[in-house]
Amino acid sequence: MKQFYTVVLDRLASFSGRLDSEPYETGWADELIAFVRVHEKASSTALRAWLQISPDGIEWIDEGTSAALSEGSSLLFMKARDFGGWVRLCVECDDECKVTTYLALKG
Amino acid sequence: MMDLNDYSPLKHVIFADDFDSGYNGWITLMPNFRQDKFDYYDSFKGWTAWGPPMLSSATFPYAGTHGSLHGTYSMKVASKPIAAPAEKRPVAGSLGMAIKRLTHRTEGLLKCEMWYTFTAEQSIPGIGENAIRAFGFFWDTANASSRTHFGARYLNSANGVMKQHWQLFKADESSTEPWGFEGSSAPGDSPDEKVTLVRGVDATWLGTRKPDGTSNGFYDIPDSTQKLCYNETPDKINWHYFALTIDLAKQEYVSLESVDRKWDLRGIKGTVVQRYPRIDWILNPVVFIETDTNRRVFLYVDSIVNSYE
């Protein structure tokens, strides 16, 4: 059977501005779904998220996948493949918000 | 089951985890939630963000992939690039921890062996040897009437000064300095029962710490100075053998083995505390690493075996 693992990158994390997750090693996985669950946020504030990849977990570049939180929703997701050995999840929100972020990895 | 050629287990193997075959049930260690909402007890303060485990290929910026002792993957636990001084308790993210959860079958001898290595992130020049404060292994154990944390910690560096000796999880019974936990830690058996973390529980982030890396939560093993191999750059990692044996019936340590050394620990008792609600007979192995500076540090576990007889 394939391996599967959901890692919680940031749990109940409050921030405003930008939240970059810690580097997470993904070399074993073929595919992922990244989730951002929004616990608290001003209703009018936009929130978006995107993925970055890295050769070494130190230098980062946008992978190209991004998503914005839909109005009235508390959850967004992104799918990706061919991301190599490291992924991190970036979230941006202009006002104070509280999120839990995940990578659901399979390979 | 994995190849046990590099191991010397006791008669019965409980688990033998080679991380080339997956995570094997290891997960992040996070604080308990309150009962009235999905949030931490106030008493856990900043101790809420220990780095989770990951399957690592041990890949470095200039050397590429090191792989593991037995293949490609090891289990890595990482700190965040944030540290408190050695005389302060850890802050959120300054530790990486991974835990597995099971229960006992007996109260005899119990042994943990692992092949592991450690390094600092190669994000800045310098080998980073003194960026690693400590790492180790412990069991959170219980029977029907008590709970004990048994474990060993390698104190590598404190406030940038190399220490390089071994400690045991054992509270200083003569110390009157605070353990550091106030308030509730879990629901009780009844709504009126208050549960809290008492002296001897969770020394990884509690206890009164000193600038030299000592603490009233750890017992310094005599004659245990050992210069573990930390190679010439952070991307040269050498795998080490570790073994800790305890006697659950006598509630004492038996031996610690590290590379070429072995310490007889018979007669050194664990810190036995009262029963905690609902965790009767738990046997939770934990690995951890703590950073000494604002630099990520990594503990890699190639494989780990627990056995008993």
CSV table of C-alpha atoms in Angstrom, one decimal:
chain,number,residue,atom,x,y,z
A,1,MET,CA,0.0,0.0,0.0
A,2,LYS,CA,1.0,3.6,-0.4
A,3,GLN,CA,2.2,5.7,2.5
A,4,PHE,CA,0.0,8.5,3.8
A,5,TYR,CA,0.8,11.2,6.3
A,6,THR,CA,-0.9,14.4,7.3
A,7,VAL,CA,1.4,16.8,9.1
A,8,VAL,CA,0.0,19.8,11.0
A,9,LEU,CA,2.5,22.5,10.1
A,10,ASP,CA,1.1,25.4,12.2
A,11,ARG,CA,-1.6,24.7,14.8
A,12,LEU,CA,-4.0,27.4,16.0
A,13,ALA,CA,-1.4,29.9,14.9
A,14,SER,CA,-2.4,33.6,15.2
A,15,PHE,CA,-0.7,36.1,12.9
A,16,SER,CA,-1.1,39.1,10.6
A,17,GLY,CA,0.9,39.6,7.5
A,18,ARG,CA,2.7,36.5,6.3
A,19,LEU,CA,3.1,33.0,7.9
A,20,ASP,CA,5.7,30.7,6.4
A,21,SER,CA,5.6,27.2,7.7
A,22,GLU,CA,8.7,25.4,8.8
A,23,PRO,CA,10.4,23.3,6.1
A,24,TYR,CA,8.9,19.9,5.6
A,25,GLU,CA,10.6,17.0,3.9
A,26,THR,CA,8.5,15.4,1.1
A,27,GLY,CA,10.9,13.4,-1.0
A,28,TRP,CA,9.0,10.2,-0.4
A,29,ALA,CA,5.6,11.5,-1.5
A,30,ASP,CA,4.2,11.7,-5.0
A,31,GLU,CA,1.4,14.1,-4.4
A,32,LEU,CA,0.0,16.4,-1.7
A,33,ILE,CA,-3.0,18.5,-0.8
A,34,ALA,CA,-2.3,21.5,1.4
A,35,PHE,CA,-5.1,22.8,3.6
A,36,VAL,CA,-5.5,26.0,5.4
A,37,ARG,CA,-8.3,26.0,8.0
A,38,VAL,CA,-9.2,29.5,9.2
A,39,HIS,CA,-10.5,29.7,12.8
A,40,GLU,CA,-10.7,33.4,13.2
A,41,LYS,CA,-10.6,36.3,10.7
A,42,ALA,CA,-12.3,39.5,10.0
A,43,SER,CA,-14.9,38.7,7.4
A,44,SER,CA,-13.8,41.3,4.9
A,45,THR,CA,-10.1,40.4,5.0
A,46,ALA,CA,-8.6,38.5,2.1
A,47,LEU,CA,-6.5,35.4,2.8
A,48,ARG,CA,-4.4,33.6,0.3
A,49,ALA,CA,-1.9,30.7,0.4
A,50,TRP,CA,0.8,29.3,-1.9
A,51,LEU,CA,3.4,26.6,-2.0
A,52,GLN,CA,7.2,26.9,-2.1
A,53,ILE,CA,9.8,24.3,-2.9
A,54,SER,CA,13.5,24.0,-2.2
A,55,PRO,CA,16.5,21.9,-3.1
A,56,ASP,CA,17.8,22.0,0.5
A,57,GLY,CA,15.1,23.3,2.9
A,58,ILE,CA,17.0,26.6,3.1
A,59,GLU,CA,16.5,28.5,-0.3
A,60,TRP,CA,12.9,28.8,-1.4
A,61,ILE,CA,11.0,29.5,-4.6
A,62,ASP,CA,7.3,29.7,-5.5
A,63,GLU,CA,6.1,26.3,-6.9
A,64,GLY,CA,3.3,28.1,-8.8
A,65,THR,CA,0.3,26.7,-6.9
A,66,SER,CA,-1.8,29.2,-4.9
A,67,ALA,CA,-5.3,29.6,-3.7
A,68,ALA,CA,-7.5,32.3,-2.1
A,69,LEU,CA,-10.0,31.8,0.6
A,70,SER,CA,-13.5,32.0,-0.8
A,71,GLU,CA,-16.0,34.3,0.8
A,72,GLY,CA,-17.9,32.5,3.5
A,73,SER,CA,-15.5,29.6,3.6
A,74,SER,CA,-13.2,28.6,6.4
A,75,LEU,CA,-11.1,26.2,4.4
A,76,LEU,CA,-8.9,26.3,1.3
A,77,PHE,CA,-6.8,23.7,-0.4
A,78,MET,CA,-4.2,23.3,-3.1
A,79,LYS,CA,-3.0,20.2,-4.9
A,80,ALA,CA,0.5,19.6,-6.1
A,81,ARG,CA,2.8,16.9,-7.6
A,82,ASP,CA,6.5,16.8,-8.6
A,83,PHE,CA,7.6,19.0,-5.7
A,84,GLY,CA,10.9,17.3,-4.8
A,85,GLY,CA,12.4,17.0,-1.4
A,86,TRP,CA,11.0,20.0,0.5
A,87,VAL,CA,7.7,22.0,0.7
A,88,ARG,CA,6.6,24.9,2.8
A,89,LEU,CA,3.3,26.5,2.9
A,90,CYS,CA,2.9,30.3,2.9
A,91,VAL,CA,-0.2,32.1,4.1
A,92,GLU,CA,-0.9,35.8,3.8
A,93,CYS,CA,-3.6,37.8,5.5
A,94,ASP,CA,-3.5,41.6,6.1
A,95,ASP,CA,-5.4,41.5,9.4
A,96,GLU,CA,-5.1,39.3,12.5
A,97,CYS,CA,-6.2,35.7,11.8
A,98,LYS,CA,-5.9,32.3,13.4
A,99,VAL,CA,-5.2,29.3,11.2
A,100,THR,CA,-4.2,25.6,11.3
A,101,THR,CA,-2.3,24.4,8.2
A,102,TYR,CA,-1.7,20.9,6.9
A,103,LEU,CA,0.0,18.9,4.2
A,104,ALA,CA,-1.7,15.6,3.4
A,105,LEU,CA,1.1,13.6,1.7
A,106,LYS,CA,0.8,10.4,-0.3
A,107,GLY,CA,3.3,8.2,-2.1
B,1,MET,CA,10.3,-6.8,10.4
B,2,MET,CA,13.5,-4.9,9.7
B,3,ASP,CA,16.9,-6.5,9.8
B,4,LEU,CA,18.1,-6.6,13.4
B,5,ASN,CA,21.8,-7.3,12.7
B,6,ASP,CA,22.9,-4.0,14.2
B,7,TYR,CA,20.9,-4.5,17.3
B,8,SER,CA,21.1,-6.5,20.6
B,9,PRO,CA,17.5,-6.6,21.7
B,10,LEU,CA,16.1,-8.4,24.8
B,11,LYS,CA,14.2,-11.6,24.3
B,12,HIS,CA,10.9,-10.1,23.0
B,13,VAL,CA,10.9,-7.3,20.4
B,14,ILE,CA,8.0,-4.9,20.9
B,15,PHE,CA,8.6,-2.9,17.8
B,16,ALA,CA,11.5,-2.5,15.3
B,17,ASP,CA,11.0,0.6,13.2
B,18,ASP,CA,13.1,1.3,10.1
B,19,PHE,CA,11.9,4.6,8.6
B,20,ASP,CA,12.5,3.4,5.1
B,21,SER,CA,9.2,1.6,5.6
B,22,GLY,CA,7.2,4.8,6.7
B,23,TYR,CA,6.5,6.7,9.8
B,24,ASN,CA,5.6,3.6,11.9
B,25,GLY,CA,3.2,5.5,14.1
B,26,TRP,CA,5.5,8.4,15.2
B,27,ILE,CA,3.7,11.7,15.6
B,28,THR,CA,4.2,15.2,16.9
B,29,LEU,CA,3.9,15.8,20.7
B,30,MET,CA,1.4,18.5,21.4
B,31,PRO,CA,-0.2,19.8,24.6
B,32,ASN,CA,-3.6,18.5,25.8
B,33,PHE,CA,-6.7,20.4,25.0
B,34,ARG,CA,-9.2,21.8,27.5
B,35,GLN,CA,-12.5,20.1,27.7
B,36,ASP,CA,-14.7,23.1,26.9
B,37,LYS,CA,-13.0,24.1,23.5
B,38,PHE,CA,-10.4,23.2,21.0
B,39,ASP,CA,-7.6,25.1,22.7
B,40,TYR,CA,-4.7,24.5,25.1
B,41,TYR,CA,-4.9,24.9,28.9
B,42,ASP,CA,-3.5,28.3,29.8
B,43,SER,CA,-0.8,26.5,31.8
B,44,PHE,CA,1.0,25.2,28.7
B,45,LYS,CA,2.0,28.8,27.9
B,46,GLY,CA,4.4,28.8,25.0
B,47,TRP,CA,5.1,25.1,25.0
B,48,THR,CA,2.8,24.4,22.1
B,49,ALA,CA,4.9,24.1,18.9
B,50,TRP,CA,7.4,21.3,19.1
B,51,GLY,CA,8.7,20.3,15.6
B,52,PRO,CA,6.9,17.3,14.1
B,53,PRO,CA,8.6,14.2,12.7
B,54,MET,CA,9.3,13.8,9.0
B,55,LEU,CA,10.8,11.2,6.8
B,56,SER,CA,14.1,12.7,5.8
B,57,SER,CA,16.5,11.9,3.0
B,58,ALA,CA,19.2,13.9,4.9
B,59,THR,CA,19.8,16.2,1.9
B,60,PHE,CA,22.3,19.0,2.2
B,61,PRO,CA,22.9,22.2,0.2
B,62,TYR,CA,26.4,21.3,-1.1
B,63,ALA,CA,26.7,17.6,-0.6
B,64,GLY,CA,23.3,16.4,-1.7
B,65,THR,CA,21.5,13.4,-0.3
B,66,HIS,CA,23.3,11.5,2.6
B,67,GLY,CA,20.5,9.0,3.0
B,68,SER,CA,20.2,6.8,6.1
B,69,LEU,CA,22.2,4.0,7.6
B,70,HIS,CA,20.0,1.3,6.1
B,71,GLY,CA,18.6,3.0,3.0
B,72,THR,CA,17.3,6.5,2.1
B,73,TYR,CA,15.0,7.6,4.9
B,74,SER,CA,15.4,8.3,8.6
B,75,MET,CA,12.9,10.0,10.9
B,76,LYS,CA,14.0,13.6,11.5
B,77,VAL,CA,12.8,15.8,14.3
B,78,ALA,CA,13.7,19.5,13.9
B,79,SER,CA,13.7,22.5,16.1
B,80,LYS,CA,12.7,25.9,14.8
B,81,PRO,CA,15.4,28.6,14.6
B,82,ILE,CA,14.6,29.9,18.1
B,83,ALA,CA,16.2,29.2,21.5
B,84,ALA,CA,15.9,30.5,25.0
B,85,PRO,CA,19.0,30.7,27.1
B,86,ALA,CA,20.1,27.5,28.9
B,87,GLU,CA,18.9,28.8,32.2
B,88,LYS,CA,15.4,29.4,30.8
B,89,ARG,CA,12.7,26.8,29.9
B,90,PRO,CA,12.3,26.0,26.2
B,91,VAL,CA,10.2,28.3,24.1
B,92,ALA,CA,7.7,27.3,21.4
B,93,GLY,CA,9.6,25.6,18.6
B,94,SER,CA,13.0,25.3,20.4
B,95,LEU,CA,12.4,21.6,20.6
B,96,GLY,CA,11.6,19.0,18.1
B,97,MET,CA,9.8,15.9,19.5
B,98,ALA,CA,8.2,12.7,18.2
B,99,ILE,CA,6.2,10.2,20.1
B,100,LYS,CA,4.8,6.7,19.6
B,101,ARG,CA,2.0,5.4,21.9
B,102,LEU,CA,1.4,1.8,23.1
B,103,THR,CA,0.9,0.0,26.4
B,104,HIS,CA,3.0,-2.4,28.5
B,105,ARG,CA,2.6,-6.2,28.5
B,106,THR,CA,4.9,-6.8,31.5
B,107,GLU,CA,7.0,-5.1,34.2
B,108,GLY,CA,10.4,-6.7,33.5
B,109,LEU,CA,13.4,-5.3,31.7
B,110,LEU,CA,12.8,-2.8,28.9
B,111,LYS,CA,15.4,-1.7,26.4
B,112,CYS,CA,15.5,0.9,23.7
B,113,GLU,CA,18.1,0.9,21.0
B,114,MET,CA,18.5,3.3,18.1
B,115,TRP,CA,20.9,4.3,15.4
B,116,TYR,CA,20.8,8.1,15.1
B,117,THR,CA,22.7,11.1,14.2
B,118,PHE,CA,22.4,14.9,14.7
B,119,THR,CA,23.5,18.1,13.0
B,120,ALA,CA,22.8,21.8,12.7
B,121,GLU,CA,21.2,23.3,9.7
B,122,GLN,CA,23.8,24.3,7.1
B,123,SER,CA,22.1,27.7,6.7
B,124,ILE,CA,25.1,29.8,7.9
B,125,PRO,CA,28.9,29.2,7.8
B,126,GLY,CA,30.4,27.2,10.7
B,127,ILE,CA,30.0,23.6,11.7
B,128,GLY,CA,27.3,24.5,14.3
B,129,GLU,CA,28.4,21.9,16.8
B,130,ASN,CA,27.6,24.2,19.7
B,131,ALA,CA,24.2,25.1,18.2
B,132,ILE,CA,22.8,21.8,19.5
B,133,ARG,CA,21.9,22.0,23.2
B,134,ALA,CA,20.7,18.5,23.8
B,135,PHE,CA,18.9,15.5,22.4
B,136,GLY,CA,17.8,12.1,23.7
B,137,PHE,CA,15.2,9.5,24.3
B,138,PHE,CA,12.7,8.8,27.0
B,139,TRP,CA,9.7,6.7,27.9
B,140,ASP,CA,6.6,8.0,29.5
B,141,THR,CA,5.6,4.9,31.5
B,142,ALA,CA,2.8,4.0,33.9
B,143,ASN,CA,1.3,1.1,35.7
B,144,ALA,CA,-2.0,1.0,37.6
B,145,SER,CA,-0.6,3.0,40.5
B,146,SER,CA,2.2,5.3,39.3
B,147,ARG,CA,3.9,7.1,36.4
B,148,THR,CA,7.6,7.5,35.6
B,149,HIS,CA,9.6,9.2,32.9
B,150,PHE,CA,12.8,7.1,32.2
B,151,GLY,CA,15.2,8.5,29.7
B,152,ALA,CA,18.7,9.7,28.8
B,153,ARG,CA,19.7,13.1,27.4
B,154,TYR,CA,23.0,14.1,25.8
B,155,LEU,CA,23.8,17.6,27.0
B,156,ASN,CA,25.9,18.8,24.1
B,157,SER,CA,26.1,22.6,24.6
B,158,ALA,CA,24.8,25.2,27.0
B,159,ASN,CA,24.9,28.9,26.0
B,160,GLY,CA,27.5,28.0,23.4
B,161,VAL,CA,29.8,26.1,25.8
B,162,MET,CA,30.4,22.5,24.9
B,163,LYS,CA,29.4,20.1,27.7
B,164,GLN,CA,29.1,16.6,26.0
B,165,HIS,CA,28.0,14.4,28.8
B,166,TRP,CA,24.9,12.2,29.5
B,167,GLN,CA,22.1,12.9,31.9
B,168,LEU,CA,19.2,10.7,33.1
B,169,PHE,CA,15.5,11.8,33.5
B,170,LYS,CA,15.5,11.9,37.3
B,171,ALA,CA,14.3,14.9,39.5
B,172,ASP,CA,16.6,16.2,42.2
B,173,GLU,CA,14.7,15.2,45.3
B,174,SER,CA,16.6,17.7,47.4
B,175,SER,CA,15.8,20.6,45.2
B,176,THR,CA,13.2,23.1,46.4
B,177,GLU,CA,13.4,25.1,43.2
B,178,PRO,CA,10.2,25.1,41.2
B,179,TRP,CA,9.2,22.5,38.6
B,180,GLY,CA,7.4,25.3,36.6
B,181,PHE,CA,4.0,24.0,35.8
B,182,GLU,CA,0.9,25.7,37.3
B,183,GLY,CA,-2.7,24.9,36.6
B,184,SER,CA,-4.3,22.0,34.9
B,185,SER,CA,-2.8,19.6,32.3
B,186,ALA,CA,-5.6,17.2,31.6
B,187,PRO,CA,-9.1,16.2,32.7
B,188,GLY,CA,-9.4,14.2,35.8
B,189,ASP,CA,-11.2,10.9,36.5
B,190,SER,CA,-14.0,13.1,37.9
B,191,PRO,CA,-14.9,16.7,37.1
B,192,ASP,CA,-13.6,17.8,40.5
B,193,GLU,CA,-10.2,16.2,40.2
B,194,LYS,CA,-7.4,18.5,39.2
B,195,VAL,CA,-4.5,17.0,37.2
B,196,THR,CA,-1.2,18.9,36.9
B,197,LEU,CA,2.4,18.1,35.9
B,198,VAL,CA,4.4,17.4,39.0
B,199,ARG,CA,8.1,17.2,39.6
B,200,GLY,CA,9.6,14.5,37.4
B,201,VAL,CA,7.1,14.7,34.6
B,202,ASP,CA,8.1,16.4,31.3
B,203,ALA,CA,11.7,17.4,32.2
B,204,THR,CA,12.3,18.1,28.6
B,205,TRP,CA,10.6,21.5,29.1
B,206,LEU,CA,10.0,21.8,32.8
B,207,GLY,CA,12.3,22.0,35.9
B,208,THR,CA,14.6,24.8,37.0
B,209,ARG,CA,17.5,25.1,34.6
B,210,LYS,CA,21.0,26.5,35.1
B,211,PRO,CA,23.3,28.4,32.6
B,212,ASP,CA,25.6,25.3,32.5
B,213,GLY,CA,22.7,23.1,31.1
B,214,THR,CA,22.1,21.3,34.4
B,215,SER,CA,18.6,21.1,35.8
B,216,ASN,CA,16.6,19.8,38.8
B,217,GLY,CA,14.9,17.5,36.3
B,218,PHE,CA,18.1,15.7,35.1
B,219,TYR,CA,20.7,13.6,36.9
B,220,ASP,CA,24.2,14.0,35.6
B,221,ILE,CA,25.7,10.5,35.1
B,222,PRO,CA,29.2,10.4,36.7
B,223,ASP,CA,32.1,9.9,34.3
B,224,SER,CA,29.9,10.3,31.3
B,225,THR,CA,31.8,12.8,29.3
B,226,GLN,CA,31.8,11.5,25.7
B,227,LYS,CA,32.8,13.4,22.6
B,228,LEU,CA,30.4,12.0,20.1
B,229,CYS,CA,31.5,12.2,16.5
B,230,TYR,CA,30.4,15.5,15.0
B,231,ASN,CA,32.2,15.6,11.6
B,232,GLU,CA,34.0,18.4,9.9
B,233,THR,CA,31.0,20.1,8.3
B,234,PRO,CA,27.3,19.9,9.1
B,235,ASP,CA,26.6,17.8,6.0
B,236,LYS,CA,28.8,14.9,7.1
B,237,ILE,CA,26.7,12.8,9.4
B,238,ASN,CA,27.9,9.7,11.2
B,239,TRP,CA,25.4,7.2,12.7
B,240,HIS,CA,25.6,6.4,16.4
B,241,TYR,CA,24.4,3.5,18.5
B,242,PHE,CA,22.3,4.2,21.6
B,243,ALA,CA,20.8,1.8,24.1
B,244,LEU,CA,19.0,2.4,27.4
B,245,THR,CA,17.8,-0.4,29.6
B,246,ILE,CA,15.5,0.0,32.6
B,247,ASP,CA,14.0,-2.4,35.2
B,248,LEU,CA,10.2,-1.6,35.5
B,249,ALA,CA,9.7,-4.0,38.4
B,250,LYS,CA,12.4,-2.2,40.5
B,251,GLN,CA,11.6,1.2,38.9
B,252,GLU,CA,15.3,1.8,38.3
B,253,TYR,CA,17.8,2.3,35.5
B,254,VAL,CA,20.0,-0.6,34.4
B,255,SER,CA,22.4,0.6,31.8
B,256,LEU,CA,23.2,3.2,29.1
B,257,GLU,CA,25.2,2.3,26.0
B,258,SER,CA,26.6,4.9,23.6
B,259,VAL,CA,29.1,4.1,20.8
B,260,ASP,CA,32.0,2.4,22.7
B,261,ARG,CA,30.9,3.2,26.2
B,262,LYS,CA,28.5,1.5,28.7
B,263,TRP,CA,27.4,2.8,32.1
B,264,ASP,CA,26.1,0.5,34.8
B,265,LEU,CA,23.1,2.4,36.2
B,266,ARG,CA,21.7,-0.2,38.6
B,267,GLY,CA,20.5,1.4,41.8
B,268,ILE,CA,19.5,4.7,40.2
B,269,LYS,CA,15.8,5.0,40.7
B,270,GLY,CA,13.4,6.8,38.4
B,271,THR,CA,11.2,9.6,39.7
B,272,VAL,CA,8.0,7.7,40.4
B,273,VAL,CA,5.0,9.9,40.8
B,274,GLN,CA,1.3,9.3,41.4
B,275,ARG,CA,-1.1,7.6,38.9
B,276,TYR,CA,-2.5,9.9,36.2
B,277,PRO,CA,-6.1,9.4,35.2
B,278,ARG,CA,-6.8,7.1,32.3
B,279,ILE,CA,-3.1,6.5,31.2
B,280,ASP,CA,-2.7,3.2,33.1
B,281,TRP,CA,0.1,1.0,31.6
B,282,ILE,CA,1.1,3.5,28.9
B,283,LEU,CA,4.5,3.0,27.3
B,284,ASN,CA,5.2,6.0,25.1
B,285,PRO,CA,8.7,6.3,23.6
B,286,VAL,CA,9.8,9.8,22.7
B,287,VAL,CA,12.8,11.2,20.8
B,288,PHE,CA,13.7,14.9,21.0
B,289,ILE,CA,16.3,17.6,20.2
B,290,GLU,CA,16.7,21.1,21.5
B,291,THR,CA,18.5,24.0,19.9
B,292,ASP,CA,20.9,26.2,21.8
B,293,THR,CA,20.9,29.1,19.4
B,294,ASN,CA,18.5,30.7,16.8
B,295,ARG,CA,19.5,27.9,14.3
B,296,ARG,CA,17.6,24.8,13.4
B,297,VAL,CA,19.0,21.6,14.7
B,298,PHE,CA,18.1,18.1,13.6
B,299,LEU,CA,18.0,14.6,15.1
B,300,TYR,CA,17.8,11.8,12.6
B,301,VAL,CA,16.7,8.3,13.7
B,302,ASP,CA,17.6,5.7,11.2
B,303,SER,CA,15.8,2.9,13.1
B,304,ILE,CA,14.7,2.2,16.6
B,305,VAL,CA,13.9,-1.0,18.5
B,306,ASN,CA,12.2,-1.5,21.8
B,307,SER,CA,12.4,-4.9,23.5
B,308,TYR,CA,11.6,-6.6,26.9
B,309,GLU,CA,12.0,-9.7,28.9
